[in-house]
Amino acid sequence: MTSSALPSTDDLRARARAALKNIGVDVPEGNDLHARTPLTGEHLFGLTAATGADTDEAVTAARTAFLTWRTTPAPRRGELVRRLGELLRAHKSDLADLVTIEAGKIRSEALGEIQEMIDICDFAVGLSRQLYGRTIASERPGHRLAETWHPLGVVGVISAFNFPAAVWSWNTAIALVCGDTVIWKPSELTPLTSLACDHLLARATDEADAPRDVHRLLLGDRAVGERLVDDPRVALVSATGSTRMGREVGPRVAARFGRSLLELGGNNAAIVAPSADLDLAVPAIVFAAAGTAGQRCTTLRRLIVHRDIADTVVERLTAAYARLPIGDPFDDTTLVGPLISTGALDAMQHTLSRVQAQGGRVLAGGGRRLAEAAPAAAYTEPVLVRVGEQTDVVREETFAPILYVLTYDTLEEAIALHNDVPQGLSSSIFTRDQQEAEIFLSAAGSDCGIANVNIGTSGAEIGGAFGGEKDTGGGRESGSDAWKAYMRSATNTINYSSALTLAQGVSFTAQ
Ligand code: UN1
């Protein structure tokens, strides 16, 4: 299905301008960076990019602000984040408009992204009173051991187009309550959303009487990111993007003994066991695979179905795929918006032709949509492809809505197939068999950072830690104790006795 006609680029420009105005951002002007919209594939505004000197100045300012911020009591730092959360609530609709215009998300998912930001602000405010260190029993009389957590310094956040606002907020809300200051280098594809977020945080900063330079935004290309990566004053680089990008960032930051937090590619799978409730599994699979037009790092890319139910599952998925409304993401009936660019569409088609050359069979979807109405945009039908175990392409992440269907006979075989990819972000099993579910969640089961039962691979809540293993980079962001990545710990030994007792029974007294 194709939902209603597309809005014009002029309409979208006006809508973006109105959202920015409501938020308080002057419509930017410049000509070295282009805001565009995947809805039509056309140019919206010209912007000004940061230079190398701007980047250095931002790091200096954020470092100076850090010297005050690090000793501001954490609950007071939480007040800034609480104010940000209030402003996000007030501007939820405007921000969601910008996310739809720049990233192409359907309205419900764009609103969900802003809700995710509000949620992480609430979480971080609570955390601002819970940055706990432990007290440890000392082996020596009259001694106490303690663990103290301190802010790290300047945090560089490099984020991707697909979560243009939420991923920034996971990092920024937590880093700010931890006492760090933040420099943000967003995707070049979503500058308007970034300007809006930065502006709301600047307002919150003024209203909460916090130093203005606790946050700086740098719009720009790769060179800006590289400068942050190489600057020894940036204590932590938190980068979201491709594994290829992470392979550069990780070693470069490590070479200067900086810290990095990497959220890289995913190649997420779900196992569908014979006992699965298909009324629950099928819609979960369709959301995880086709939602966000397949452009989440948590998108479901591989379906590992038990041979006995494979035909039924495929039949039901094929029917569901045929009914997916594709088109204008502002239309409430649309479920699949555009891909980010025609380049992404080319990559998807290239992958499909390679899969077919390796014996893959397209079961549903794959056609281009709205090419006449919007030749510069990339609307596509999500694809379902039946593949064999020997199809190597399955091990690669293509950032597009392609779902590979594989079959299995034993759970052991399913788990082996599941783990047989370089990436390790998210995973799930659909089963009513508790033993199978527990095996999947055990050390011998899924090797991913996220492992779910009877729910898809995407759409995690902020309360849990988010991140993955292997080529996904190992980072953890958002909830649980992910905050520890934004702080450094010090171990303190306090001798409150009047005697010097050495550990390990060492004696060092002159005879
Ligand atoms: C991403 O795609 O980079 O779990 C993040 C999810 C979202 C976050 C995805 N909460 O799908």
PDB file of C-alpha atoms in Angstrom, residues 43-285:
ATOM      1  CA  HIS A  43      17.218  20.808   0.329  1.00  0.00           C
ATOM      2  CA  LEU A  44      15.596  22.762   3.178  1.00  0.00           C
ATOM      3  CA  PHE A  45      18.123  25.227   4.583  1.00  0.00           C
ATOM      4  CA  GLY A  46      21.782  26.130   4.271  1.00  0.00           C
ATOM      5  CA  LEU A  47      23.744  26.172   7.512  1.00  0.00           C
ATOM      6  CA  THR A  48      27.170  27.114   8.755  1.00  0.00           C
ATOM      7  CA  ALA A  49      29.589  24.386   9.793  1.00  0.00           C
ATOM      8  CA  ALA A  50      32.068  24.578  12.665  1.00  0.00           C
ATOM      9  CA  THR A  51      35.718  25.101  11.775  1.00  0.00           C
ATOM     10  CA  GLY A  52      38.714  23.480  13.440  1.00  0.00           C
ATOM     11  CA  ALA A  53      39.177  26.675  15.466  1.00  0.00           C
ATOM     12  CA  ASP A  54      35.525  26.547  16.582  1.00  0.00           C
ATOM     13  CA  THR A  55      36.072  22.985  17.736  1.00  0.00           C
ATOM     14  CA  ASP A  56      39.167  23.871  19.748  1.00  0.00           C
ATOM     15  CA  GLU A  57      37.387  26.839  21.301  1.00  0.00           C
ATOM     16  CA  ALA A  58      34.409  24.655  22.254  1.00  0.00           C
ATOM     17  CA  VAL A  59      36.682  22.157  23.982  1.00  0.00           C
ATOM     18  CA  THR A  60      38.403  24.978  25.883  1.00  0.00           C
ATOM     19  CA  ALA A  61      35.038  26.418  26.965  1.00  0.00           C
ATOM     20  CA  ALA A  62      33.655  23.030  27.988  1.00  0.00           C
ATOM     21  CA  ARG A  63      36.840  22.272  29.914  1.00  0.00           C
ATOM     22  CA  THR A  64      36.581  25.596  31.774  1.00  0.00           C
ATOM     23  CA  ALA A  65      32.916  24.977  32.574  1.00  0.00           C
ATOM     24  CA  PHE A  66      33.854  21.526  33.846  1.00  0.00           C
ATOM     25  CA  LEU A  67      36.044  23.063  36.552  1.00  0.00           C
ATOM     26  CA  THR A  68      32.934  24.645  38.119  1.00  0.00           C
ATOM     27  CA  TRP A  69      30.462  21.924  37.202  1.00  0.00           C
ATOM     28  CA  ARG A  70      32.438  19.063  38.724  1.00  0.00           C
ATOM     29  CA  THR A  71      32.062  20.526  42.229  1.00  0.00           C
ATOM     30  CA  THR A  72      28.427  21.569  41.836  1.00  0.00           C
ATOM     31  CA  PRO A  73      26.463  19.133  44.029  1.00  0.00           C
ATOM     32  CA  ALA A  74      25.046  16.322  41.904  1.00  0.00           C
ATOM     33  CA  PRO A  75      21.401  16.938  42.938  1.00  0.00           C
ATOM     34  CA  ARG A  76      21.827  20.553  41.771  1.00  0.00           C
ATOM     35  CA  ARG A  77      23.180  19.274  38.486  1.00  0.00           C
ATOM     36  CA  GLY A  78      20.019  17.186  38.386  1.00  0.00           C
ATOM     37  CA  GLU A  79      17.966  20.389  38.489  1.00  0.00           C
ATOM     38  CA  LEU A  80      19.362  21.370  35.099  1.00  0.00           C
ATOM     39  CA  VAL A  81      18.350  18.016  33.652  1.00  0.00           C
ATOM     40  CA  ARG A  82      14.915  18.264  35.254  1.00  0.00           C
ATOM     41  CA  ARG A  83      14.422  21.625  33.527  1.00  0.00           C
ATOM     42  CA  LEU A  84      15.541  20.102  30.228  1.00  0.00           C
ATOM     43  CA  GLY A  85      12.963  17.333  30.702  1.00  0.00           C
ATOM     44  CA  GLU A  86      10.232  19.935  31.278  1.00  0.00           C
ATOM     45  CA  LEU A  87      11.184  21.810  28.121  1.00  0.00           C
ATOM     46  CA  LEU A  88      11.196  18.573  26.144  1.00  0.00           C
ATOM     47  CA  ARG A  89       7.679  17.843  27.405  1.00  0.00           C
ATOM     48  CA  ALA A  90       6.547  21.324  26.372  1.00  0.00           C
ATOM     49  CA  HIS A  91       8.071  20.980  22.886  1.00  0.00           C
ATOM     50  CA  LYS A  92       7.466  17.293  22.259  1.00  0.00           C
ATOM     51  CA  SER A  93       5.387  17.895  19.177  1.00  0.00           C
ATOM     52  CA  ASP A  94       7.760  20.478  17.638  1.00  0.00           C
ATOM     53  CA  LEU A  95      10.765  18.237  18.202  1.00  0.00           C
ATOM     54  CA  ALA A  96       8.942  15.235  16.749  1.00  0.00           C
ATOM     55  CA  ASP A  97       8.165  17.333  13.651  1.00  0.00           C
ATOM     56  CA  LEU A  98      11.867  17.991  13.169  1.00  0.00           C
ATOM     57  CA  VAL A  99      12.717  14.303  13.655  1.00  0.00           C
ATOM     58  CA  THR A 100      10.148  13.330  11.023  1.00  0.00           C
ATOM     59  CA  ILE A 101      11.309  16.014   8.613  1.00  0.00           C
ATOM     60  CA  GLU A 102      15.006  15.168   8.946  1.00  0.00           C
ATOM     61  CA  ALA A 103      15.093  11.438   9.744  1.00  0.00           C
ATOM     62  CA  GLY A 104      11.841  10.394   8.033  1.00  0.00           C
ATOM     63  CA  LYS A 105      10.350   8.670  11.093  1.00  0.00           C
ATOM     64  CA  ILE A 106       6.617   8.142  11.223  1.00  0.00           C
ATOM     65  CA  ARG A 107       4.855  10.451  13.650  1.00  0.00           C
ATOM     66  CA  SER A 108       4.331   7.827  16.364  1.00  0.00           C
ATOM     67  CA  GLU A 109       7.988   6.810  16.341  1.00  0.00           C
ATOM     68  CA  ALA A 110       9.161  10.421  16.264  1.00  0.00           C
ATOM     69  CA  LEU A 111       7.010  11.174  19.324  1.00  0.00           C
ATOM     70  CA  GLY A 112       8.384   7.975  20.887  1.00  0.00           C
ATOM     71  CA  GLU A 113      11.909   9.248  20.348  1.00  0.00           C
ATOM     72  CA  ILE A 114      11.126  12.464  22.245  1.00  0.00           C
ATOM     73  CA  GLN A 115       9.416  10.425  24.973  1.00  0.00           C
ATOM     74  CA  GLU A 116      12.623   8.422  25.268  1.00  0.00           C
ATOM     75  CA  MET A 117      14.443  11.724  25.927  1.00  0.00           C
ATOM     76  CA  ILE A 118      11.938  12.737  28.586  1.00  0.00           C
ATOM     77  CA  ASP A 119      12.301   9.327  30.215  1.00  0.00           C
ATOM     78  CA  ILE A 120      16.088   9.518  30.347  1.00  0.00           C
ATOM     79  CA  CYS A 121      15.875  12.999  31.893  1.00  0.00           C
ATOM     80  CA  ASP A 122      13.627  11.621  34.646  1.00  0.00           C
ATOM     81  CA  PHE A 123      16.029   8.726  35.135  1.00  0.00           C
ATOM     82  CA  ALA A 124      19.053  11.049  35.297  1.00  0.00           C
ATOM     83  CA  VAL A 125      17.356  13.370  37.813  1.00  0.00           C
ATOM     84  CA  GLY A 126      16.804  10.394  40.124  1.00  0.00           C
ATOM     85  CA  LEU A 127      20.345   9.241  39.483  1.00  0.00           C
ATOM     86  CA  SER A 128      21.658  12.632  40.571  1.00  0.00           C
ATOM     87  CA  ARG A 129      20.890  11.499  44.134  1.00  0.00           C
ATOM     88  CA  GLN A 130      22.143   7.950  43.635  1.00  0.00           C
ATOM     89  CA  LEU A 131      25.738   8.104  42.420  1.00  0.00           C
ATOM     90  CA  TYR A 132      26.660   5.514  44.980  1.00  0.00           C
ATOM     91  CA  GLY A 133      30.112   4.290  45.868  1.00  0.00           C
ATOM     92  CA  ARG A 134      30.707   1.268  48.086  1.00  0.00           C
ATOM     93  CA  THR A 135      32.345   0.917  51.468  1.00  0.00           C
ATOM     94  CA  ILE A 136      34.551  -2.164  51.560  1.00  0.00           C
ATOM     95  CA  ALA A 137      35.619  -4.153  54.623  1.00  0.00           C
ATOM     96  CA  SER A 138      39.298  -3.523  55.302  1.00  0.00           C
ATOM     97  CA  GLU A 139      41.648  -6.323  56.349  1.00  0.00           C
ATOM     98  CA  ARG A 140      43.339  -3.913  58.785  1.00  0.00           C
ATOM     99  CA  PRO A 141      42.066  -2.805  62.190  1.00  0.00           C
ATOM    100  CA  GLY A 142      41.007   0.836  62.388  1.00  0.00           C
ATOM    101  CA  HIS A 143      40.861   1.194  58.601  1.00  0.00           C
ATOM    102  CA  ARG A 144      38.097   1.824  56.138  1.00  0.00           C
ATOM    103  CA  LEU A 145      38.098   1.265  52.388  1.00  0.00           C
ATOM    104  CA  ALA A 146      35.787   3.326  50.228  1.00  0.00           C
ATOM    105  CA  GLU A 147      35.080   3.886  46.573  1.00  0.00           C
ATOM    106  CA  THR A 148      34.388   7.453  45.433  1.00  0.00           C
ATOM    107  CA  TRP A 149      33.015   8.424  42.022  1.00  0.00           C
ATOM    108  CA  HIS A 150      34.181  11.627  40.356  1.00  0.00           C
ATOM    109  CA  PRO A 151      33.283  13.324  37.084  1.00  0.00           C
ATOM    110  CA  LEU A 152      35.512  12.522  34.117  1.00  0.00           C
ATOM    111  CA  GLY A 153      35.760  15.815  32.236  1.00  0.00           C
ATOM    112  CA  VAL A 154      34.625  16.803  28.766  1.00  0.00           C
ATOM    113  CA  VAL A 155      32.547  14.156  26.979  1.00  0.00           C
ATOM    114  CA  GLY A 156      32.398  14.208  23.163  1.00  0.00           C
ATOM    115  CA  VAL A 157      29.142  12.790  21.820  1.00  0.00           C
ATOM    116  CA  ILE A 158      29.103  11.698  18.171  1.00  0.00           C
ATOM    117  CA  SER A 159      25.616  10.614  17.146  1.00  0.00           C
ATOM    118  CA  ALA A 160      23.905   9.131  14.095  1.00  0.00           C
ATOM    119  CA  PHE A 161      20.945  10.219  11.962  1.00  0.00           C
ATOM    120  CA  ASN A 162      18.569   7.435  12.977  1.00  0.00           C
ATOM    121  CA  PHE A 163      18.101   8.563  16.582  1.00  0.00           C
ATOM    122  CA  PRO A 164      19.001  12.200  16.044  1.00  0.00           C
ATOM    123  CA  ALA A 165      17.829  13.341  19.477  1.00  0.00           C
ATOM    124  CA  ALA A 166      17.374  10.389  21.863  1.00  0.00           C
ATOM    125  CA  VAL A 167      20.919   9.045  21.714  1.00  0.00           C
ATOM    126  CA  TRP A 168      22.260  12.529  22.431  1.00  0.00           C
ATOM    127  CA  SER A 169      19.947  12.773  25.432  1.00  0.00           C
ATOM    128  CA  TRP A 170      21.005   9.376  26.840  1.00  0.00           C
ATOM    129  CA  ASN A 171      24.569  10.589  26.868  1.00  0.00           C
ATOM    130  CA  THR A 172      23.988  14.191  27.804  1.00  0.00           C
ATOM    131  CA  ALA A 173      21.459  13.763  30.628  1.00  0.00           C
ATOM    132  CA  ILE A 174      23.659  11.176  32.321  1.00  0.00           C
ATOM    133  CA  ALA A 175      26.958  12.982  31.670  1.00  0.00           C
ATOM    134  CA  LEU A 176      25.566  16.241  33.076  1.00  0.00           C
ATOM    135  CA  VAL A 177      24.367  14.741  36.360  1.00  0.00           C
ATOM    136  CA  CYS A 178      27.700  12.934  36.606  1.00  0.00           C
ATOM    137  CA  GLY A 179      29.396  16.353  36.527  1.00  0.00           C
ATOM    138  CA  ASP A 180      30.826  16.185  33.015  1.00  0.00           C
ATOM    139  CA  THR A 181      30.423  18.769  30.292  1.00  0.00           C
ATOM    140  CA  VAL A 182      29.399  17.766  26.779  1.00  0.00           C
ATOM    141  CA  ILE A 183      30.342  18.617  23.207  1.00  0.00           C
ATOM    142  CA  TRP A 184      27.960  17.242  20.619  1.00  0.00           C
ATOM    143  CA  LYS A 185      28.829  16.436  17.030  1.00  0.00           C
ATOM    144  CA  PRO A 186      25.527  15.213  15.548  1.00  0.00           C
ATOM    145  CA  SER A 187      25.010  13.571  12.180  1.00  0.00           C
ATOM    146  CA  GLU A 188      25.327  15.967   9.258  1.00  0.00           C
ATOM    147  CA  LEU A 189      21.943  14.646   8.150  1.00  0.00           C
ATOM    148  CA  THR A 190      19.999  16.005  11.130  1.00  0.00           C
ATOM    149  CA  PRO A 191      21.303  19.485  11.965  1.00  0.00           C
ATOM    150  CA  LEU A 192      17.916  21.133  12.633  1.00  0.00           C
ATOM    151  CA  THR A 193      16.975  18.603  15.322  1.00  0.00           C
ATOM    152  CA  SER A 194      20.371  19.190  16.930  1.00  0.00           C
ATOM    153  CA  LEU A 195      19.957  22.977  16.885  1.00  0.00           C
ATOM    154  CA  ALA A 196      16.575  22.588  18.591  1.00  0.00           C
ATOM    155  CA  CYS A 197      17.918  20.235  21.309  1.00  0.00           C
ATOM    156  CA  ASP A 198      20.936  22.462  21.938  1.00  0.00           C
ATOM    157  CA  HIS A 199      18.709  25.511  22.216  1.00  0.00           C
ATOM    158  CA  LEU A 200      16.402  23.859  24.761  1.00  0.00           C
ATOM    159  CA  LEU A 201      19.381  22.786  26.845  1.00  0.00           C
ATOM    160  CA  ALA A 202      20.796  26.327  26.672  1.00  0.00           C
ATOM    161  CA  ARG A 203      17.454  27.633  27.974  1.00  0.00           C
ATOM    162  CA  ALA A 204      17.477  25.062  30.754  1.00  0.00           C
ATOM    163  CA  THR A 205      21.041  26.087  31.598  1.00  0.00           C
ATOM    164  CA  ASP A 206      20.036  29.738  31.999  1.00  0.00           C
ATOM    165  CA  GLU A 207      16.949  28.875  34.006  1.00  0.00           C
ATOM    166  CA  ALA A 208      18.825  26.475  36.293  1.00  0.00           C
ATOM    167  CA  ASP A 209      21.687  28.957  36.696  1.00  0.00           C
ATOM    168  CA  ALA A 210      24.247  26.483  35.370  1.00  0.00           C
ATOM    169  CA  PRO A 211      27.358  27.463  33.373  1.00  0.00           C
ATOM    170  CA  ARG A 212      26.325  27.987  29.735  1.00  0.00           C
ATOM    171  CA  ASP A 213      29.288  26.009  28.437  1.00  0.00           C
ATOM    172  CA  VAL A 214      28.291  22.727  30.073  1.00  0.00           C
ATOM    173  CA  HIS A 215      27.070  21.971  26.563  1.00  0.00           C
ATOM    174  CA  ARG A 216      28.325  22.919  23.110  1.00  0.00           C
ATOM    175  CA  LEU A 217      26.993  21.903  19.715  1.00  0.00           C
ATOM    176  CA  LEU A 218      29.304  21.586  16.723  1.00  0.00           C
ATOM    177  CA  LEU A 219      27.632  21.135  13.363  1.00  0.00           C
ATOM    178  CA  GLY A 220      30.026  19.846  10.812  1.00  0.00           C
ATOM    179  CA  ASP A 221      31.478  16.970   8.921  1.00  0.00           C
ATOM    180  CA  ARG A 222      33.807  14.174   9.837  1.00  0.00           C
ATOM    181  CA  ALA A 223      36.717  16.551  10.450  1.00  0.00           C
ATOM    182  CA  VAL A 224      34.932  17.946  13.531  1.00  0.00           C
ATOM    183  CA  GLY A 225      34.477  14.452  14.931  1.00  0.00           C
ATOM    184  CA  GLU A 226      38.107  13.588  14.241  1.00  0.00           C
ATOM    185  CA  ARG A 227      39.292  16.646  16.105  1.00  0.00           C
ATOM    186  CA  LEU A 228      37.295  15.608  19.159  1.00  0.00           C
ATOM    187  CA  VAL A 229      38.575  12.052  18.868  1.00  0.00           C
ATOM    188  CA  ASP A 230      42.186  13.251  18.879  1.00  0.00           C
ATOM    189  CA  ASP A 231      41.905  16.001  21.504  1.00  0.00           C
ATOM    190  CA  PRO A 232      43.445  14.802  24.794  1.00  0.00           C
ATOM    191  CA  ARG A 233      41.174  17.224  26.691  1.00  0.00           C
ATOM    192  CA  VAL A 234      38.155  15.130  25.668  1.00  0.00           C
ATOM    193  CA  ALA A 235      38.055  12.487  28.397  1.00  0.00           C
ATOM    194  CA  LEU A 236      35.383  10.258  26.870  1.00  0.00           C
ATOM    195  CA  VAL A 237      34.254   9.892  23.290  1.00  0.00           C
ATOM    196  CA  SER A 238      30.805   8.333  23.059  1.00  0.00           C
ATOM    197  CA  ALA A 239      30.226   7.396  19.431  1.00  0.00           C
ATOM    198  CA  THR A 240      27.202   5.847  17.757  1.00  0.00           C
ATOM    199  CA  GLY A 241      27.460   4.701  14.152  1.00  0.00           C
ATOM    200  CA  SER A 242      28.851   2.006  11.921  1.00  0.00           C
ATOM    201  CA  THR A 243      31.378  -0.614  12.952  1.00  0.00           C
ATOM    202  CA  ARG A 244      33.675   0.910  10.330  1.00  0.00           C
ATOM    203  CA  MET A 245      33.522   4.244  12.144  1.00  0.00           C
ATOM    204  CA  GLY A 246      34.103   2.541  15.514  1.00  0.00           C
ATOM    205  CA  ARG A 247      37.194   0.781  14.197  1.00  0.00           C
ATOM    206  CA  GLU A 248      38.716   4.218  13.638  1.00  0.00           C
ATOM    207  CA  VAL A 249      37.442   5.957  16.741  1.00  0.00           C
ATOM    208  CA  GLY A 250      38.288   3.187  19.257  1.00  0.00           C
ATOM    209  CA  PRO A 251      42.023   2.835  18.495  1.00  0.00           C
ATOM    210  CA  ARG A 252      42.554   6.593  18.045  1.00  0.00           C
ATOM    211  CA  VAL A 253      41.039   7.400  21.429  1.00  0.00           C
ATOM    212  CA  ALA A 254      42.863   4.470  23.041  1.00  0.00           C
ATOM    213  CA  ALA A 255      46.184   5.673  21.574  1.00  0.00           C
ATOM    214  CA  ARG A 256      45.955   8.744  23.790  1.00  0.00           C
ATOM    215  CA  PHE A 257      44.590   6.672  26.718  1.00  0.00           C
ATOM    216  CA  GLY A 258      41.215   8.360  26.437  1.00  0.00           C
ATOM    217  CA  ARG A 259      38.036   6.428  26.982  1.00  0.00           C
ATOM    218  CA  SER A 260      35.525   5.509  24.369  1.00  0.00           C
ATOM    219  CA  LEU A 261      31.977   4.243  24.547  1.00  0.00           C
ATOM    220  CA  LEU A 262      30.991   2.628  21.288  1.00  0.00           C
ATOM    221  CA  GLU A 263      27.517   1.798  20.007  1.00  0.00           C
ATOM    222  CA  LEU A 264      28.122   0.309  16.584  1.00  0.00           C
ATOM    223  CA  GLY A 265      26.370  -1.971  14.146  1.00  0.00           C
ATOM    224  CA  GLY A 266      23.813  -4.605  14.926  1.00  0.00           C
ATOM    225  CA  ASN A 267      22.721  -7.694  13.032  1.00  0.00           C
ATOM    226  CA  ASN A 268      19.932  -8.703  15.312  1.00  0.00           C
ATOM    227  CA  ALA A 269      18.095 -12.003  15.151  1.00  0.00           C
ATOM    228  CA  ALA A 270      14.973 -13.565  16.612  1.00  0.00           C
ATOM    229  CA  ILE A 271      14.404 -17.274  17.052  1.00  0.00           C
ATOM    230  CA  VAL A 272      10.832 -18.428  16.527  1.00  0.00           C
ATOM    231  CA  ALA A 273      10.279 -21.729  18.346  1.00  0.00           C
ATOM    232  CA  PRO A 274       7.491 -24.208  17.591  1.00  0.00           C
ATOM    233  CA  SER A 275       5.572 -23.195  20.737  1.00  0.00           C
ATOM    234  CA  ALA A 276       5.617 -19.465  19.853  1.00  0.00           C
ATOM    235  CA  ASP A 277       2.346 -17.558  20.018  1.00  0.00           C
ATOM    236  CA  LEU A 278       2.254 -16.323  16.434  1.00  0.00           C
ATOM    237  CA  ASP A 279      -0.468 -13.748  17.114  1.00  0.00           C
ATOM    238  CA  LEU A 280       2.100 -12.036  19.299  1.00  0.00           C
ATOM    239  CA  ALA A 281       5.235 -12.929  17.344  1.00  0.00           C
ATOM    240  CA  VAL A 282       4.150 -11.822  13.869  1.00  0.00           C
ATOM    241  CA  PRO A 283       3.308  -8.174  14.706  1.00  0.00           C
ATOM    242  CA  ALA A 284       6.411  -8.005  16.927  1.00  0.00           C
ATOM    243  CA  ILE A 285       8.556  -9.218  14.038  1.00  0.00           C
TER     244      ILE A 285
END
